[in-house]
GROMACS .gro file of C-alpha atoms in nm:
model
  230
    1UNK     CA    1 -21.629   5.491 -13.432
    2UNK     CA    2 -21.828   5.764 -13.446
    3UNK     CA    3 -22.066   5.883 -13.172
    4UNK     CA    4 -22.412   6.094 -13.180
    5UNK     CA    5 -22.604   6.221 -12.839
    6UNK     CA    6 -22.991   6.188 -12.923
    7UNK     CA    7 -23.220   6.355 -12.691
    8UNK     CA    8 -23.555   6.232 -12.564
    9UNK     CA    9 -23.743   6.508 -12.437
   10UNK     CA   10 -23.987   6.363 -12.203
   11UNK     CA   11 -24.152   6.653 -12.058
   12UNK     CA   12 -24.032   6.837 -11.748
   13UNK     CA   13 -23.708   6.623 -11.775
   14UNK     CA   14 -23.491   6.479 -12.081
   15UNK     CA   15 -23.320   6.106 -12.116
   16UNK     CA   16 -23.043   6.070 -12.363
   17UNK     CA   17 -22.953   5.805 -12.635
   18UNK     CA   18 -22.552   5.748 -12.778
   19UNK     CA   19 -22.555   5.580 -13.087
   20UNK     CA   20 -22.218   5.426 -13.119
   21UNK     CA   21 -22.149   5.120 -13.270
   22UNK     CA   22 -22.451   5.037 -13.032
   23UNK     CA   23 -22.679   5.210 -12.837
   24UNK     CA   24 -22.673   5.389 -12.466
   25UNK     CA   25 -22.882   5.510 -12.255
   26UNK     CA   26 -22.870   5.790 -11.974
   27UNK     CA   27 -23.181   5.756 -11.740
   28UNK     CA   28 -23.504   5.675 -11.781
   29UNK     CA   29 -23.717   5.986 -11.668
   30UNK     CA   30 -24.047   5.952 -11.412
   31UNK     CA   31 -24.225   5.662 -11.404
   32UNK     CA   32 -24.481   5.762 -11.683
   33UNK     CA   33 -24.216   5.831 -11.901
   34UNK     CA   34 -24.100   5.492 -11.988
   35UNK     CA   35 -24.446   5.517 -12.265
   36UNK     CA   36 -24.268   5.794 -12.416
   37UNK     CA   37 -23.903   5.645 -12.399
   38UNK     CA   38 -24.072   5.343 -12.587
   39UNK     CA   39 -24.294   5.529 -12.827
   40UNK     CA   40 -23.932   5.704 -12.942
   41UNK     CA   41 -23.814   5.415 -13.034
   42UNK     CA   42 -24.049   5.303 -13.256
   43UNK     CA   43 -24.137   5.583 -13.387
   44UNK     CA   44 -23.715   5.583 -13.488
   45UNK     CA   45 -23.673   5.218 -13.559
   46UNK     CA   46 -23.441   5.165 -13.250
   47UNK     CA   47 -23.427   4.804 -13.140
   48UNK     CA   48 -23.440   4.830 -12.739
   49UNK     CA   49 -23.240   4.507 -12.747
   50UNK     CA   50 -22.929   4.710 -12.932
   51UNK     CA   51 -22.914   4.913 -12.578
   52UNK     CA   52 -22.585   4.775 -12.429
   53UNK     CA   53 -22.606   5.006 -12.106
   54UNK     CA   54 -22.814   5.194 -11.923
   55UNK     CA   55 -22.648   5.489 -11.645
   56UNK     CA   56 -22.829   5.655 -11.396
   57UNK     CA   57 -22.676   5.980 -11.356
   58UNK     CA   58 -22.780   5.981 -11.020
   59UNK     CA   59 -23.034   5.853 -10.796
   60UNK     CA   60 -23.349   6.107 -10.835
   61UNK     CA   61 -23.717   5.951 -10.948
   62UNK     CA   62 -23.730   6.191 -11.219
   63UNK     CA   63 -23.393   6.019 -11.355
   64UNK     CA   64 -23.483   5.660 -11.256
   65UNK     CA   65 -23.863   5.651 -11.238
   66UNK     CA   66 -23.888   5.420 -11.535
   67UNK     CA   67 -23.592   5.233 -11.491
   68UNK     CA   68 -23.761   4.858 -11.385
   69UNK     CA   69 -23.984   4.863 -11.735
   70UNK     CA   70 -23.671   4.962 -11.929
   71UNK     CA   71 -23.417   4.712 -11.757
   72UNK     CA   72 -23.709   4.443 -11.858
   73UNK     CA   73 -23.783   4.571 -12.227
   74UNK     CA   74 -23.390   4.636 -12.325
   75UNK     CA   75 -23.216   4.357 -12.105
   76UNK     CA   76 -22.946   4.583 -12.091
   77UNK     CA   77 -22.704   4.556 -11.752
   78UNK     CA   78 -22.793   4.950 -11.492
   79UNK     CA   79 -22.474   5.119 -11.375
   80UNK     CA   80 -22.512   5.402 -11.126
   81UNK     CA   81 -22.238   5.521 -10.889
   82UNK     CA   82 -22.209   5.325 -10.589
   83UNK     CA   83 -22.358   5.574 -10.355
   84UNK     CA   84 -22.625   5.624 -10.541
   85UNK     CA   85 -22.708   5.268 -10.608
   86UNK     CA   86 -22.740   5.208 -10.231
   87UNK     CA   87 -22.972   5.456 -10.164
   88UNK     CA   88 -23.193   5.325 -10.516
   89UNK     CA   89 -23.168   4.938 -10.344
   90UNK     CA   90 -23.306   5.098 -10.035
   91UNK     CA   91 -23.564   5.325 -10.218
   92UNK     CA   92 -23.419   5.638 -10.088
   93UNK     CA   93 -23.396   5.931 -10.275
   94UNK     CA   94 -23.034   6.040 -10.269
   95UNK     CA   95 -22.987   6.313 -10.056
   96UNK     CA   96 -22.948   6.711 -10.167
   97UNK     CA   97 -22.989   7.077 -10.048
   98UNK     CA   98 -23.199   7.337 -10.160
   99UNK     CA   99 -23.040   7.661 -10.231
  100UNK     CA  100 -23.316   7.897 -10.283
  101UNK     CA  101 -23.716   7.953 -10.089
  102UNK     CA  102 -23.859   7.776 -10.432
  103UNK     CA  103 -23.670   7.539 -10.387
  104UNK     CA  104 -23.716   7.447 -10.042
  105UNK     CA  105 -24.067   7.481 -10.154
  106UNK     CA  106 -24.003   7.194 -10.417
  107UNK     CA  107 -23.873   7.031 -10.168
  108UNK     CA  108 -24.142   7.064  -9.913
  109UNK     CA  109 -24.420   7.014 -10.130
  110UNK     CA  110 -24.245   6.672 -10.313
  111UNK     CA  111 -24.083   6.519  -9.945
  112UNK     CA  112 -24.014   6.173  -9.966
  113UNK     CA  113 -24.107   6.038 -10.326
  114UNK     CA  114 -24.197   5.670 -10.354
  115UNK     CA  115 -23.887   5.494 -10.521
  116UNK     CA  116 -23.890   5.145 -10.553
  117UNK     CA  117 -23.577   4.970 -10.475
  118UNK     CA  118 -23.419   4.856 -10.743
  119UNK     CA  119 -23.064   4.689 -10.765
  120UNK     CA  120 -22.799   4.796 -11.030
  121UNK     CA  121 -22.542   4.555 -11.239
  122UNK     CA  122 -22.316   4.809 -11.195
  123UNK     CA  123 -22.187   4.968 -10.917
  124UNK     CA  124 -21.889   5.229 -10.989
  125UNK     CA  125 -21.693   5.415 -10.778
  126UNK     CA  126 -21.453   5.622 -11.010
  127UNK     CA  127 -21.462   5.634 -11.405
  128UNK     CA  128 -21.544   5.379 -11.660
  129UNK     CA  129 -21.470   5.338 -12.058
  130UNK     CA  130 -21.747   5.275 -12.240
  131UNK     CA  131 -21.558   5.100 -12.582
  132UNK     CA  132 -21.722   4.743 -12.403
  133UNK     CA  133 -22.021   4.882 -12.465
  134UNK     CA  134 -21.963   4.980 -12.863
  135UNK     CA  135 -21.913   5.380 -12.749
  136UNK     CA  136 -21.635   5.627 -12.770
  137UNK     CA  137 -21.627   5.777 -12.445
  138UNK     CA  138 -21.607   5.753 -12.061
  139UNK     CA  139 -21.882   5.779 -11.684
  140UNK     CA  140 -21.686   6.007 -11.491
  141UNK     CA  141 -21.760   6.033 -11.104
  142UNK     CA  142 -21.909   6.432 -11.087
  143UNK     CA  143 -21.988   6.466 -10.737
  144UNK     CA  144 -22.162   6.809 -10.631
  145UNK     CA  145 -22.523   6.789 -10.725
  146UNK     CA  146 -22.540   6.458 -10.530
  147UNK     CA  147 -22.263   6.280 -10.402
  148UNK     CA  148 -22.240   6.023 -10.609
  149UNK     CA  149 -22.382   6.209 -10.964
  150UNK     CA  150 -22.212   6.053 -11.267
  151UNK     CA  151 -22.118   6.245 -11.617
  152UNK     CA  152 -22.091   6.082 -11.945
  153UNK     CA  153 -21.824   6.239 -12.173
  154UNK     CA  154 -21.752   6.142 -12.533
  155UNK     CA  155 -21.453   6.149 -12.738
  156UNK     CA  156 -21.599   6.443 -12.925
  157UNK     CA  157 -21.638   6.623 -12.670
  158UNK     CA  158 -21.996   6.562 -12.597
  159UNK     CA  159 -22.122   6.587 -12.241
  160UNK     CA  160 -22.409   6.425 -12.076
  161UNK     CA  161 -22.401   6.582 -11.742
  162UNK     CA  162 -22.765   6.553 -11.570
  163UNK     CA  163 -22.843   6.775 -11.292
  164UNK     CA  164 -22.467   6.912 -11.296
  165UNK     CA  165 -22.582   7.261 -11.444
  166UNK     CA  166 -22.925   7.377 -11.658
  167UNK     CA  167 -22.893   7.670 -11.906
  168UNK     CA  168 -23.092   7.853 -12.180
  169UNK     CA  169 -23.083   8.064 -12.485
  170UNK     CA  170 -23.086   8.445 -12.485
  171UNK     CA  171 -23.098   8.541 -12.832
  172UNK     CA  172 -22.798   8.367 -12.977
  173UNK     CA  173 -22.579   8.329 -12.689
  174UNK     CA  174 -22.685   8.009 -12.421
  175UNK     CA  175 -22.598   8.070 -12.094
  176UNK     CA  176 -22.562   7.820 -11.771
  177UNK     CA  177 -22.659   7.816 -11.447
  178UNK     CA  178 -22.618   7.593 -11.120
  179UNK     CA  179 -22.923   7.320 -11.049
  180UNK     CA  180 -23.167   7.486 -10.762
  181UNK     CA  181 -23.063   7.168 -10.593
  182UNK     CA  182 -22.702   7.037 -10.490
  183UNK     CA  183 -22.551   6.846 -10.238
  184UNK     CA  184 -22.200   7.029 -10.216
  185UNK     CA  185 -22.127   7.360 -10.381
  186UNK     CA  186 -21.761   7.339 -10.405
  187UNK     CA  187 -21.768   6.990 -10.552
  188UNK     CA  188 -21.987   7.101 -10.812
  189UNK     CA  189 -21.767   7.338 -10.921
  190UNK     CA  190 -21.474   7.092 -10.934
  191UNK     CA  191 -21.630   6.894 -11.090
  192UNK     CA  192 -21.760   7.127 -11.379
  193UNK     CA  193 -21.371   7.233 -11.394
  194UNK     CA  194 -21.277   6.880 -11.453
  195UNK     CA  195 -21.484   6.817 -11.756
  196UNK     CA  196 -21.364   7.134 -11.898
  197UNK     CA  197 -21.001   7.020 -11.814
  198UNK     CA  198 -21.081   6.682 -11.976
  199UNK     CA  199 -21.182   6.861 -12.304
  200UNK     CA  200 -21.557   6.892 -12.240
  201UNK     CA  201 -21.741   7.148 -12.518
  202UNK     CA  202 -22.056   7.044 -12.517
  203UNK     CA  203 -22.307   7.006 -12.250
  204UNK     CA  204 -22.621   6.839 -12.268
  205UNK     CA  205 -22.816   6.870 -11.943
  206UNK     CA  206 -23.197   6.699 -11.791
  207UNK     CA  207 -23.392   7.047 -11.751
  208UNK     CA  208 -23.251   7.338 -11.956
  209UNK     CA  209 -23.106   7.412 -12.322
  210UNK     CA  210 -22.729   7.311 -12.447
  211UNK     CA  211 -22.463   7.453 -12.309
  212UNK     CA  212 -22.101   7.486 -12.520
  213UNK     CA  213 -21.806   7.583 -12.280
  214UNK     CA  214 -21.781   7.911 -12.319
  215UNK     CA  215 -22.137   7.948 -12.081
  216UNK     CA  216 -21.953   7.710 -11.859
  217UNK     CA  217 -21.678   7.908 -11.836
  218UNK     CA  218 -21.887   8.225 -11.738
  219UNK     CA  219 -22.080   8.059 -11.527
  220UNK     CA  220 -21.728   7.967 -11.322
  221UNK     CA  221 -21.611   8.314 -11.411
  222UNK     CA  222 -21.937   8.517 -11.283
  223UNK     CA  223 -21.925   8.378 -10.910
  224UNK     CA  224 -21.550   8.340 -10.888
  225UNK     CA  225 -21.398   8.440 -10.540
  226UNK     CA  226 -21.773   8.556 -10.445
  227UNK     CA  227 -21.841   8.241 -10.192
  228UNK     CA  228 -22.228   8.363 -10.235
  229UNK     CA  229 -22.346   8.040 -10.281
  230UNK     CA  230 -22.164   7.878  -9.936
   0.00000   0.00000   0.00000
C-alpha cells in the first residue's frame, strides 16, 4: 500500500490529505476554510465520501473551525485525543502558554474564540493504526503543544505533526523551530524525540515549510542543556 501526504494550503494555516488505499484527513482549518477544503476537491476529483477518517490534531479553531460542514459532506467518523475532545464538546479552546510578548499579544487580542461544541467518534488516549482506515501508518499521542496534540506518522516516514514545530527555508537548507504557543516545553521535546526514535524523516507542519530530520535534530541540538525556554 502505498501512501502520499497532500497538502491543502488554506491560508494562514494548512489541512492535510493521505491517499492510501482511501483517503484521510488531518483538520479542517477556520471556519471559512471548509469552501476551500471543498473547492480542492473538486478541483482534484476527490470524492469526499472516499474520506474514511478525519483527526484533529488538537483542539484549536484554526484546526477544527470547519469540522461540522466536513463531518456532514464526507460522513467520515472525527477522532481527536481524548483531552482534547472534551474541551471541543464543551467549546473550549484547549488550553496553551505563550512563550514570547507577540504571542501573549496573539493571545490577548484573540481571548476566548467561539468554538462550537462538537462531539468526536473517536476518542483516543494513546496510539492508533490506521490500516482500518485503508492507510499505512499510525496517530501517536504528542503531548507538548497541548496536552492532548496528536501526530500522524506513516510507514514512509511521513509526519503530520500540527502545531508540534513550524520551520522554513533558508536558501537550500529548512530549518525548525518551536510553535510561539505550547502547553509544556519538556513534553514537546519528548515528544519530537519520539517521532525521530520511531523513524520520523519528514515533517509536515500547519504554519511553516517542511521539515526533514536533520532541522529536527538541530533544533533539539541548538537548545540542548540551555533550559532557556523553562
Amino acid at each position: 500500500m502505498v501512501t502520499q501526504v497532500i497538502t491543502i494550503n488554506l491560508g494562514m494555516v494548512k489541512a492535510f490529505l493521505i491517499k492510501g488505499e482511501k483517503y484521510i484527513l488531518v483538520d479542517t482549518g477556520l471556519p471559512q476554510s471548509f469552501e476551500k477544503i471543498k473547492k480542492f476537491f473538486i478541483k482534484n476529483k476527490i470524492n469526499p465520501k472516499d474520506i474514511s477518517l478525519i483527526i484533529l490534531t488538537h483542539n484549536h479553531l484554526d484546526h477544527t473551525g470547519g469540522i461540522m460542514k466536513m463531518k456532514t459532506l464526507t460522513g467520515a467518523k472525527v477522532l481527536i485525543h481524548k483531552i482534547e475532545g472534551d474541551y471541543l464538546a464543551k467549546g473550549i479552546s484547549t488550553p496553551v502558554q505563550a512563550r514570547s510578548f507577540f504571542a501573549k499579544l496573539i493571545m490577548i487580542v484573540m481571548k476566548d474564540p467561539i468554538i462550537k461544541s462538537f462531539k468526536a467518534d473517536l476518542l483516543i488516549e494513546n496510539n492508533l493504526n490506521l490500516n482500518q482506515f485503508g492507510v499505512n501508518g499510525e496517530v501517536i499521542h504528542t503531548p507538548g503543544h497541548t496536552a492532548g496534540s496528536l501526530s500522524v506518522l506513516l510507514n514512509n516516514g511521513e509526519t503530520i505533526v500540527g502545531d508540534m514545530i513550524s520551520g522554513y527555508h533558508k536558501r537550500k537548507y529548512a530549518i525548525a523551530k518551536y510553535p510561539f504557543i505550547w502547553n509544556d516545553i519538556n513534553e514537546l521535546r519528548n515528544s519530537i524525540n519520539m517521532l525521530l526514535n520511531k523513524g520520523a524523516k519528514v515533517f509536515y507542519n500547519s504554519h511553516g515549510d517542511v521539515c526533514d530530520d536533520t532541522s529536527i535534530k538541530n533544533l533539539l541540538e541548538k537548545d540542548k542543556g540551555e533550559n532557556k525556554y523553562e
